[in-house]
Amino acid sequence: MSCIKASLPNSSLKHTFVKCDISSASSREEALSKLGEIDFNPDILVNNAGTSQDALLVRMSEQQIVDLMNTNLVGHMLFTKEIVKGMVKHRVHGSIVNIGSVVGSHGNAGQAAYSASKAGMIGFTKSLAREEPGFIQTDLTSSLPPETRAKWQEQVALNRFGEAQEVASAVAFLCSRGASYITGQTITVDGGLFM
């Protein structure tokens, strides 16, 4: 977060960082309480937390599936619900950006639960927009075996993996005035992996 904070422009714009384990009800409540204490009404929310427990569905325990869904989908929905309540109450015109994954649209062997959670985020994004008028190098993907990474890279039209900063640039655009007429869209930043 310190890198993100350092990259923000020095201006009169108010911004704050609050740590939150999105899968934990008590952590979400604590984060919302901290925002309330400083009388901060967010106008931008980026739902970016995620986890992966890749395995064939028949090998996953019920608890693994529940934990994955709580982090990748349910926690985001419940936190967003509270942020949207504040936006409506304070008449804040805001932006909510949900970060998903291409497997939410296309599926992948060994990722049934993960794919379902990301497909859920796509549906959540589209539904929320109606209610309220690539493969990127991350800690999760860096642990993949070299042969798997090479196989994926061959499928990317740009013949390289995306960087987190490239996703961040898309998020920054979606939160800007230049994107004021974009709503309910799934923005795929994948270098042409799925076209």
Coordinates of N, CA and C in Angstrom, one line a residue:
M1 N 0.8 -1.2 0.0 CA 0.0 0.0 0.0 C 0.9 1.3 0.0
S2 N 2.1 1.2 0.6 CA 2.9 2.4 0.6 C 3.3 2.8 -0.8
C3 N 3.5 1.8 -1.7 CA 3.8 2.2 -3.1 C 2.6 2.9 -3.8
I4 N 1.4 2.4 -3.5 CA 0.2 3.1 -4.1 C 0.1 4.5 -3.5
K5 N 0.2 4.6 -2.2 CA 0.1 5.9 -1.6 C 1.1 6.9 -2.1
A6 N 2.4 6.4 -2.4 CA 3.4 7.3 -2.9 C 3.1 7.7 -4.3
S7 N 2.4 6.9 -5.1 CA 2.1 7.2 -6.5 C 0.9 8.2 -6.6
L8 N 0.2 8.5 -5.5 CA -1.0 9.4 -5.6 C -0.4 10.8 -5.7
P9 N -1.1 11.6 -6.5 CA -0.7 13.0 -6.7 C -0.8 13.8 -5.4
N10 N 0.2 14.7 -5.2 CA 0.1 15.6 -4.0 C -1.0 16.7 -4.4
S11 N -2.1 16.6 -3.8 CA -3.2 17.5 -4.1 C -4.1 17.6 -2.9
S12 N -5.2 18.4 -3.1 CA -6.1 18.5 -2.0 C -7.1 17.3 -1.9
L13 N -6.9 16.4 -2.9 CA -7.8 15.2 -2.8 C -7.6 14.4 -1.6
K14 N -8.7 14.0 -1.0 CA -8.6 13.2 0.3 C -8.6 11.7 -0.1
H15 N -7.6 11.0 0.5 CA -7.6 9.6 0.3 C -7.0 9.0 1.6
T16 N -7.5 7.7 1.8 CA -7.0 7.0 3.0 C -6.9 5.5 2.7
F17 N -6.1 4.8 3.5 CA -5.9 3.4 3.3 C -6.4 2.7 4.6
V18 N -7.2 1.7 4.5 CA -7.6 0.9 5.6 C -7.4 -0.5 5.3
K19 N -6.7 -1.2 6.1 CA -6.4 -2.7 5.9 C -7.7 -3.5 6.3
C20 N -8.0 -4.5 5.4 CA -9.2 -5.2 5.7 C -9.1 -6.6 5.1
D21 N -9.4 -7.7 5.9 CA -9.5 -9.0 5.4 C -10.9 -9.2 5.0
I22 N -11.1 -9.1 3.7 CA -12.5 -9.0 3.1 C -13.3 -10.3 3.4
S23 N -12.7 -11.4 3.8 CA -13.4 -12.6 4.1 C -13.9 -12.7 5.5
S24 N -13.5 -11.7 6.3 CA -13.8 -11.7 7.7 C -14.9 -10.6 8.1
A25 N -16.0 -11.0 8.6 CA -17.0 -10.1 9.0 C -16.5 -9.0 10.0
S26 N -15.7 -9.5 11.0 CA -15.2 -8.6 12.0 C -14.2 -7.6 11.4
S27 N -13.4 -8.0 10.4 CA -12.4 -7.2 9.7 C -13.1 -6.1 8.9
R28 N -14.2 -6.6 8.2 CA -15.0 -5.6 7.4 C -15.6 -4.6 8.3
E29 N -16.2 -5.0 9.4 CA -16.8 -4.1 10.3 C -15.8 -3.1 10.9
E30 N -14.6 -3.6 11.2 CA -13.5 -2.7 11.7 C -13.1 -1.7 10.7
A31 N -13.0 -2.1 9.4 CA -12.6 -1.2 8.4 C -13.7 -0.1 8.2
L32 N -14.9 -0.5 8.2 CA -16.0 0.5 8.0 C -16.1 1.4 9.2
S33 N -15.8 0.9 10.4 CA -15.8 1.7 11.6 C -14.7 2.8 11.5
K34 N -13.5 2.4 11.0 CA -12.4 3.3 10.9 C -12.7 4.4 9.9
L35 N -13.4 4.0 8.8 CA -13.8 5.0 7.8 C -14.8 6.0 8.5
G36 N -15.7 5.5 9.3 CA -16.7 6.3 10.0 C -16.0 7.3 11.0
E37 N -15.0 6.8 11.7 CA -14.3 7.6 12.7 C -13.6 8.8 12.0
I38 N -13.2 8.7 10.8 CA -12.5 9.8 10.2 C -13.5 10.6 9.3
D39 N -14.8 10.2 9.4 CA -15.8 10.9 8.6 C -15.5 10.9 7.1
F40 N -15.1 9.7 6.6 CA -14.7 9.6 5.2 C -15.7 8.8 4.5
N41 N -16.3 9.4 3.4 CA -17.3 8.8 2.6 C -16.6 8.4 1.2
P42 N -16.3 7.2 1.1 CA -15.5 6.8 -0.2 C -16.3 7.1 -1.4
D43 N -15.6 7.5 -2.5 CA -16.3 7.7 -3.8 C -15.7 6.7 -4.8
I44 N -14.6 6.0 -4.4 CA -14.0 4.9 -5.2 C -13.8 3.7 -4.3
L45 N -14.2 2.6 -4.8 CA -14.0 1.3 -4.2 C -13.4 0.3 -5.2
V46 N -12.2 -0.2 -4.9 CA -11.6 -1.2 -5.8 C -11.6 -2.5 -5.1
N47 N -12.4 -3.5 -5.6 CA -12.5 -4.8 -5.0 C -11.4 -5.7 -5.7
N48 N -10.3 -5.9 -5.0 CA -9.1 -6.5 -5.6 C -8.6 -7.7 -4.8
A49 N -9.2 -8.0 -3.7 CA -8.7 -9.2 -2.9 C -9.0 -10.5 -3.6
G50 N -8.2 -11.4 -3.5 CA -8.4 -12.7 -4.1 C -7.5 -13.8 -3.6
T51 N -7.9 -15.0 -3.7 CA -7.1 -16.2 -3.4 C -7.4 -17.3 -4.3
S52 N -6.6 -18.2 -4.4 CA -6.8 -19.4 -5.3 C -6.3 -20.7 -4.6
Q53 N -7.1 -21.7 -4.7 CA -6.7 -23.0 -4.1 C -7.0 -24.0 -5.3
D54 N -6.1 -24.0 -6.2 CA -6.3 -24.8 -7.4 C -6.3 -26.3 -7.1
A55 N -7.3 -26.9 -7.5 CA -7.4 -28.4 -7.4 C -8.7 -28.8 -8.1
L56 N -8.7 -30.1 -8.5 CA -9.9 -30.6 -9.1 C -11.0 -30.5 -8.0
L57 N -12.2 -30.2 -8.5 CA -13.3 -30.0 -7.5 C -13.5 -31.2 -6.6
V58 N -13.4 -32.4 -7.1 CA -13.6 -33.6 -6.2 C -12.5 -33.7 -5.1
R59 N -11.4 -33.0 -5.2 CA -10.4 -33.0 -4.2 C -10.4 -31.9 -3.2
M60 N -11.3 -31.0 -3.5 CA -11.4 -29.8 -2.6 C -12.4 -30.1 -1.4
S61 N -12.0 -29.7 -0.2 CA -13.0 -29.8 0.9 C -14.0 -28.7 0.8
E62 N -15.1 -29.0 1.5 CA -16.2 -28.0 1.6 C -15.6 -26.6 2.1
Q63 N -14.8 -26.8 3.2 CA -14.2 -25.5 3.8 C -13.3 -24.8 2.8
Q64 N -12.6 -25.5 2.0 CA -11.7 -24.8 1.0 C -12.6 -24.0 0.0
I65 N -13.7 -24.6 -0.4 CA -14.6 -23.9 -1.3 C -15.2 -22.7 -0.6
V66 N -15.7 -22.9 0.6 CA -16.3 -21.8 1.3 C -15.3 -20.6 1.5
D67 N -14.1 -21.0 2.0 CA -13.1 -19.9 2.2 C -12.8 -19.2 0.9
L68 N -12.7 -19.9 -0.2 CA -12.4 -19.2 -1.5 C -13.5 -18.3 -1.9
M69 N -14.8 -18.8 -1.8 CA -15.9 -18.0 -2.1 C -16.0 -16.7 -1.2
N70 N -15.7 -16.9 0.1 CA -15.8 -15.8 1.0 C -14.8 -14.7 0.7
T71 N -13.6 -15.1 0.2 CA -12.6 -14.1 -0.1 C -12.9 -13.5 -1.5
N72 N -13.2 -14.3 -2.5 CA -13.3 -13.9 -3.9 C -14.6 -13.3 -4.3
L73 N -15.7 -13.6 -3.5 CA -17.0 -13.1 -3.9 C -17.8 -12.5 -2.8
V74 N -18.1 -13.4 -1.8 CA -19.1 -13.0 -0.7 C -18.6 -11.7 0.0
G75 N -17.3 -11.7 0.4 CA -16.8 -10.6 1.2 C -16.9 -9.3 0.4
H76 N -16.6 -9.4 -0.9 CA -16.7 -8.2 -1.8 C -18.1 -7.7 -1.8
M77 N -19.0 -8.6 -2.0 CA -20.4 -8.2 -2.1 C -20.9 -7.5 -0.8
L78 N -20.6 -8.1 0.4 CA -21.0 -7.6 1.6 C -20.3 -6.2 1.9
F79 N -19.1 -6.1 1.6 CA -18.4 -4.8 1.8 C -18.9 -3.7 0.9
T80 N -19.1 -4.1 -0.4 CA -19.7 -3.2 -1.4 C -21.0 -2.7 -0.9
K81 N -21.8 -3.6 -0.4 CA -23.2 -3.3 0.1 C -23.1 -2.1 1.0
E82 N -22.2 -2.1 2.0 CA -22.1 -1.1 3.0 C -21.6 0.2 2.4
I83 N -20.6 0.1 1.5 CA -20.1 1.3 0.8 C -21.1 2.0 0.0
V84 N -21.9 1.2 -0.8 CA -23.0 1.7 -1.6 C -24.0 2.4 -0.7
K85 N -24.4 1.8 0.4 CA -25.3 2.5 1.4 C -24.8 3.9 1.7
G86 N -23.5 4.0 2.0 CA -22.9 5.3 2.3 C -23.0 6.3 1.1
M87 N -22.7 5.7 -0.1 CA -22.7 6.6 -1.3 C -24.1 7.1 -1.5
V88 N -25.1 6.2 -1.4 CA -26.5 6.7 -1.5 C -26.9 7.7 -0.5
K89 N -26.6 7.4 0.8 CA -26.9 8.3 1.9 C -26.4 9.7 1.7
H90 N -25.1 9.7 1.3 CA -24.4 11.0 1.2 C -24.4 11.6 -0.3
R91 N -25.2 10.9 -1.1 CA -25.4 11.3 -2.5 C -24.0 11.5 -3.2
V92 N -23.2 10.5 -3.0 CA -21.9 10.5 -3.6 C -21.9 9.8 -5.0
H93 N -21.4 10.4 -6.0 CA -21.3 9.8 -7.3 C -20.0 9.1 -7.3
G94 N -20.0 7.8 -7.3 CA -18.7 7.1 -7.1 C -18.5 6.0 -8.2
S95 N -17.3 5.4 -8.0 CA -16.9 4.3 -8.9 C -16.6 3.1 -8.1
I96 N -17.1 1.9 -8.6 CA -16.8 0.7 -8.0 C -16.1 -0.2 -9.1
V97 N -14.9 -0.6 -8.8 CA -14.2 -1.4 -9.8 C -14.0 -2.8 -9.2
N98 N -14.5 -3.8 -9.8 CA -14.3 -5.2 -9.4 C -13.2 -5.9 -10.3
I99 N -12.2 -6.4 -9.7 CA -11.1 -7.1 -10.4 C -11.5 -8.5 -10.5
G100 N -11.6 -9.1 -11.7 CA -11.9 -10.5 -11.9 C -10.8 -11.3 -12.5
S101 N -11.1 -12.2 -13.3 CA -10.1 -13.1 -14.0 C -10.8 -13.6 -15.2
V102 N -9.9 -13.8 -16.3 CA -10.5 -14.3 -17.5 C -11.1 -15.7 -17.3
V103 N -10.7 -16.5 -16.3 CA -11.2 -17.8 -16.1 C -12.7 -17.7 -15.6
G104 N -13.1 -16.5 -15.1 CA -14.5 -16.3 -14.8 C -15.4 -16.4 -16.0
S105 N -14.9 -16.1 -17.2 CA -15.7 -16.2 -18.4 C -15.4 -17.5 -19.2
H106 N -14.2 -18.1 -19.0 CA -13.8 -19.2 -19.9 C -13.6 -20.5 -19.1
G107 N -13.4 -20.5 -17.8 CA -13.2 -21.7 -17.1 C -11.8 -22.2 -17.3
N108 N -11.4 -23.2 -16.4 CA -10.0 -23.8 -16.5 C -10.0 -25.0 -15.7
A109 N -9.4 -26.1 -16.2 CA -9.3 -27.3 -15.5 C -8.6 -27.1 -14.1
G110 N -9.1 -27.7 -13.1 CA -8.5 -27.5 -11.8 C -8.8 -26.2 -11.1
Q111 N -9.7 -25.4 -11.7 CA -10.1 -24.1 -11.1 C -11.6 -24.0 -11.0
A112 N -12.3 -25.0 -10.8 CA -13.8 -24.9 -10.8 C -14.3 -23.9 -9.8
A113 N -13.8 -24.0 -8.6 CA -14.3 -23.1 -7.5 C -13.8 -21.7 -7.8
Y114 N -12.5 -21.5 -8.2 CA -12.0 -20.2 -8.5 C -12.7 -19.6 -9.6
S115 N -13.0 -20.3 -10.7 CA -13.7 -19.8 -11.9 C -15.1 -19.4 -11.5
A116 N -15.8 -20.2 -10.6 CA -17.1 -19.9 -10.2 C -17.1 -18.6 -9.4
S117 N -16.1 -18.4 -8.6 CA -16.1 -17.1 -7.8 C -15.9 -15.9 -8.7
K118 N -15.0 -16.1 -9.7 CA -14.8 -15.0 -10.6 C -15.9 -14.7 -11.6
A119 N -16.6 -15.8 -12.0 CA -17.9 -15.6 -12.8 C -18.9 -14.9 -11.9
G120 N -18.9 -15.2 -10.6 CA -19.8 -14.6 -9.7 C -19.5 -13.1 -9.7
M121 N -18.3 -12.7 -9.7 CA -17.9 -11.3 -9.7 C -18.4 -10.6 -10.9
I122 N -18.3 -11.3 -12.1 CA -18.8 -10.7 -13.3 C -20.3 -10.4 -13.2
G123 N -21.1 -11.4 -12.8 CA -22.5 -11.3 -12.6 C -22.8 -10.2 -11.6
F124 N -22.1 -10.2 -10.5 CA -22.3 -9.2 -9.4 C -22.0 -7.8 -10.0
T125 N -21.0 -7.6 -10.8 CA -20.7 -6.3 -11.4 C -21.8 -5.8 -12.3
K126 N -22.3 -6.7 -13.2 CA -23.3 -6.3 -14.1 C -24.6 -6.1 -13.4
S127 N -25.0 -6.9 -12.4 CA -26.2 -6.7 -11.6 C -26.1 -5.4 -10.8
L128 N -25.0 -5.2 -10.1 CA -24.9 -4.0 -9.3 C -25.0 -2.7 -10.2
A129 N -24.4 -2.7 -11.4 CA -24.5 -1.6 -12.3 C -26.0 -1.3 -12.6
R130 N -26.8 -2.3 -12.7 CA -28.2 -2.1 -13.0 C -28.9 -1.6 -11.8
E131 N -28.5 -2.1 -10.6 CA -29.2 -1.6 -9.4 C -28.8 -0.2 -9.1
E132 N -27.7 0.2 -9.4 CA -27.1 1.6 -9.0 C -26.6 2.2 -10.2
P133 N -27.8 2.8 -11.0 CA -27.4 3.5 -12.2 C -26.2 4.4 -11.9
G134 N -5.8 -11.6 -18.4 CA -4.6 -12.0 -19.0 C -3.8 -12.7 -17.9
F135 N -3.8 -12.6 -18.0 CA -2.8 -13.4 -17.1 C -1.9 -12.3 -16.6
I136 N -2.0 -12.0 -15.4 CA -1.2 -10.9 -14.8 C -0.2 -11.5 -13.8
Q137 N 1.0 -11.1 -13.8 CA 2.0 -11.6 -12.9 C 1.7 -11.1 -11.5
T138 N 1.3 -12.0 -10.6 CA 1.0 -11.6 -9.2 C 1.7 -12.7 -8.3
D139 N 1.5 -12.5 -7.0 CA 2.0 -13.6 -6.1 C 1.3 -14.9 -6.4
L140 N 0.1 -14.9 -6.8 CA -0.7 -16.1 -7.0 C -0.1 -16.8 -8.3
T141 N 0.2 -16.1 -9.3 CA 0.6 -16.7 -10.6 C 2.1 -17.0 -10.6
S142 N 2.9 -16.3 -9.8 CA 4.3 -16.5 -9.8 C 4.7 -17.9 -9.3
S143 N 3.9 -18.6 -8.6 CA 4.2 -19.9 -8.1 C 3.9 -21.0 -9.1
L144 N 3.3 -20.7 -10.2 CA 3.0 -21.7 -11.2 C 4.3 -22.3 -11.8
P145 N 4.3 -23.6 -12.1 CA 5.5 -24.2 -12.7 C 5.9 -23.5 -14.0
P146 N 7.2 -23.5 -14.3 CA 7.7 -22.8 -15.5 C 7.1 -23.3 -16.8
E147 N 6.8 -24.7 -16.8 CA 6.2 -25.2 -18.1 C 4.8 -24.7 -18.2
T148 N 4.0 -24.5 -17.1 CA 2.7 -24.0 -17.2 C 2.7 -22.5 -17.6
R149 N 3.7 -21.7 -17.0 CA 3.8 -20.3 -17.4 C 4.1 -20.2 -18.9
A150 N 5.0 -21.1 -19.4 CA 5.4 -21.0 -20.8 C 4.2 -21.3 -21.7
K151 N 3.4 -22.3 -21.3 CA 2.2 -22.7 -22.1 C 1.2 -21.5 -22.2
W152 N 1.0 -20.9 -21.0 CA 0.1 -19.7 -21.0 C 0.7 -18.6 -21.9
Q153 N 2.0 -18.3 -21.8 CA 2.6 -17.2 -22.5 C 2.4 -17.4 -24.0
E154 N 2.5 -18.6 -24.5 CA 2.4 -18.9 -25.9 C 1.0 -18.5 -26.4
Q155 N 0.0 -18.5 -25.5 CA -1.4 -18.2 -25.9 C -1.7 -16.7 -25.9
V156 N -0.8 -15.9 -25.3 CA -1.0 -14.5 -25.2 C -0.6 -13.8 -26.5
A157 N -1.5 -13.1 -27.1 CA -1.2 -12.4 -28.4 C 0.0 -11.5 -28.3
L158 N 0.2 -10.8 -27.2 CA 1.4 -9.9 -27.0 C 2.6 -10.7 -26.6
N159 N 2.5 -12.0 -26.5 CA 3.7 -12.9 -26.2 C 4.4 -12.5 -24.9
R160 N 3.7 -12.0 -23.9 CA 4.3 -11.7 -22.6 C 3.2 -11.6 -21.6
F161 N 3.6 -11.7 -20.3 CA 2.6 -11.6 -19.3 C 2.4 -10.1 -18.9
G162 N 1.2 -9.9 -18.4 CA 0.9 -8.5 -18.0 C 1.5 -8.2 -16.7
E163 N 1.7 -6.9 -16.4 CA 2.2 -6.5 -15.1 C 1.0 -5.9 -14.3
A164 N 1.1 -6.0 -13.0 CA 0.1 -5.5 -12.1 C -0.2 -4.0 -12.4
Q165 N 0.9 -3.2 -12.8 CA 0.8 -1.8 -13.1 C -0.2 -1.6 -14.3
E166 N -0.2 -2.5 -15.2 CA -1.0 -2.4 -16.4 C -2.5 -2.5 -16.0
V167 N -2.8 -3.4 -15.0 CA -4.1 -3.5 -14.5 C -4.5 -2.3 -13.7
A168 N -3.5 -1.8 -12.9 CA -3.7 -0.6 -12.1 C -4.0 0.6 -13.0
S169 N -3.4 0.7 -14.2 CA -3.6 1.8 -15.1 C -5.1 1.7 -15.6
A170 N -5.6 0.5 -15.9 CA -6.9 0.4 -16.3 C -7.9 0.8 -15.2
V171 N -7.6 0.4 -14.0 CA -8.4 0.8 -12.8 C -8.4 2.3 -12.7
A172 N -7.2 2.9 -12.8 CA -7.2 4.4 -12.7 C -8.0 5.1 -13.7
F173 N -8.0 4.5 -15.0 CA -8.9 5.1 -16.0 C -10.3 4.9 -15.6
L174 N -10.7 3.7 -15.2 CA -12.1 3.5 -14.9 C -12.6 4.4 -13.7
C175 N -11.7 4.9 -12.9 CA -12.1 5.7 -11.8 C -12.0 7.2 -12.2
S176 N -11.6 7.5 -13.4 CA -11.4 8.9 -13.9 C -12.7 9.4 -14.5
R177 N -12.7 10.7 -14.7 CA -13.9 11.3 -15.5 C -14.0 10.8 -16.9
G178 N -12.8 10.4 -17.5 CA -12.8 9.9 -18.8 C -13.6 8.7 -19.0
A179 N -13.9 8.0 -17.9 CA -14.7 6.7 -18.0 C -16.1 6.9 -17.4
S180 N -16.6 8.2 -17.4 CA -17.8 8.5 -16.7 C -19.1 7.8 -17.4
Y181 N -18.9 7.4 -18.6 CA -20.1 6.7 -19.3 C -19.9 5.2 -19.4
I182 N -18.9 4.7 -18.7 CA -18.7 3.2 -18.7 C -19.3 2.7 -17.4
T183 N -20.2 1.7 -17.5 CA -20.8 1.1 -16.3 C -21.2 -0.4 -16.7
G184 N -21.1 -1.2 -15.7 CA -21.5 -2.6 -15.8 C -20.7 -3.4 -16.8
Q185 N -19.5 -3.0 -17.1 CA -18.7 -3.7 -18.1 C -17.6 -4.6 -17.4
T186 N -17.3 -5.7 -18.1 CA -16.1 -6.5 -17.7 C -15.0 -6.1 -18.6
I187 N -14.0 -5.5 -18.0 CA -12.8 -5.0 -18.7 C -11.7 -6.0 -18.6
T188 N -11.4 -6.6 -19.7 CA -10.4 -7.7 -19.7 C -9.0 -7.1 -20.1
V189 N -8.1 -7.3 -19.2 CA -6.7 -6.8 -19.4 C -5.9 -8.1 -19.4
D190 N -5.8 -8.7 -20.6 CA -5.1 -10.0 -20.7 C -4.1 -10.1 -21.9
G191 N -3.8 -9.0 -22.6 CA -2.8 -9.0 -23.7 C -3.3 -9.8 -24.8
G192 N -4.6 -10.1 -24.9 CA -5.1 -10.8 -26.1 C -5.1 -12.3 -25.8
L193 N -5.1 -12.7 -24.5 CA -5.2 -14.2 -24.2 C -6.4 -14.8 -24.7
F194 N -7.6 -14.1 -24.4 CA -8.9 -14.6 -24.9 C -9.5 -13.6 -25.8
M195 N -9.5 -13.9 -27.1 CA -10.1 -12.9 -28.0 C -11.1 -13.7 -28.9

